[in-house]
Amino acid sequence: MANMVKNKLVVHTHHIGSHFTNGLMPVAALFITLYFITGDRNFESASFYCIVLAMLASPPVFFSGFIDWLTRFQGRSTRIFNHKRLFGVLFMLVSILLVAWRIMRPEVAAPSSDLRYVYLAMVYVDTGFATYLGYLGGKFI
Amino acid sequence: MRTRERKDLERKIEALVIAIPREVDSRDFYMKLAEEYPDQASKEMFSFLANQEKQHQDMLERILADLEEKLTKLP
């Protein structure tokens, strides 16, 4: 019974956390796009904070998913699980990179920055990873 | 041809790996309901449904074992 409760807790942590990241990343992409269009710095800040929250949510999502895979799915290796692991790691890495970069260079997305389009592309790519992970997760429902 | 056969088997295995926990969850769900309801008729109905899910789970596990064996035998 205690095991069943623990398993449910793990599953729910994974579902709640993954909806969190899947909700935040498209908003981060939308806000950074609006910043590029309007130049309003508030959009850039909003985008950054969305990425920070998604980054913070990603380790619990990853590890609860990993435990769920080991228990309910008996650690079986299939294409879906391999992709979930790979893209989960990539999502965390790109999120950490984006946050670290923005902290070290607050003007990274500013019009004066040479690398602003690289930053923008990374936000889009990270959003793509989150969306793909959400798509894979949807196959389990 | 072999690659196609392997991919086909892997897809079937993946479907079953996803389906089995669903049966387990459904069984847990019905068992919980069987415990919750005080009347005998409800208890029997939910226990029957829980048992059905257990049978599905057993069947899927047997098929999965067969498919996994077939996969290991592929050259």
PDB file of N, CA and C in Angstrom, chain B residues 1 6 19 27 42 50 63 73:
ATOM      1  N   MET B   1      14.641  -6.150 -44.913  1.00  0.00           N
ATOM      2  CA  MET B   1      13.471  -6.932 -44.486  1.00  0.00           C
ATOM      3  C   MET B   1      13.543  -7.234 -42.988  1.00  0.00           C
ATOM      4  N   ARG B   6      12.290  -6.129 -37.275  1.00  0.00           N
ATOM      5  CA  ARG B   6      12.765  -5.700 -35.940  1.00  0.00           C
ATOM      6  C   ARG B   6      11.992  -4.462 -35.474  1.00  0.00           C
ATOM      7  N   ALA B  19       0.943  -0.189 -22.310  1.00  0.00           N
ATOM      8  CA  ALA B  19      -0.410  -0.658 -21.954  1.00  0.00           C
ATOM      9  C   ALA B  19      -0.461  -1.369 -20.599  1.00  0.00           C
ATOM     10  N   ARG B  27      -6.767  -1.675 -12.387  1.00  0.00           N
ATOM     11  CA  ARG B  27      -7.045  -2.679 -11.345  1.00  0.00           C
ATOM     12  C   ARG B  27      -7.015  -2.021  -9.961  1.00  0.00           C
ATOM     13  N   SER B  42     -21.995  -3.612  -4.985  1.00  0.00           N
ATOM     14  CA  SER B  42     -20.947  -2.739  -5.533  1.00  0.00           C
ATOM     15  C   SER B  42     -19.573  -3.379  -5.365  1.00  0.00           C
ATOM     16  N   ALA B  50     -11.935  -5.434 -11.360  1.00  0.00           N
ATOM     17  CA  ALA B  50     -10.512  -5.492 -10.996  1.00  0.00           C
ATOM     18  C   ALA B  50      -9.898  -6.797 -11.493  1.00  0.00           C
ATOM     19  N   ILE B  63       2.027 -11.946 -23.859  1.00  0.00           N
ATOM     20  CA  ILE B  63       2.309 -11.548 -25.254  1.00  0.00           C
ATOM     21  C   ILE B  63       3.647 -10.803 -25.322  1.00  0.00           C
ATOM     22  N   LYS B  73      15.608 -13.506 -30.862  1.00  0.00           N
ATOM     23  CA  LYS B  73      15.970 -14.556 -31.834  1.00  0.00           C
ATOM     24  C   LYS B  73      16.259 -14.006 -33.232  1.00  0.00           C
TER      25      LYS B  73
END
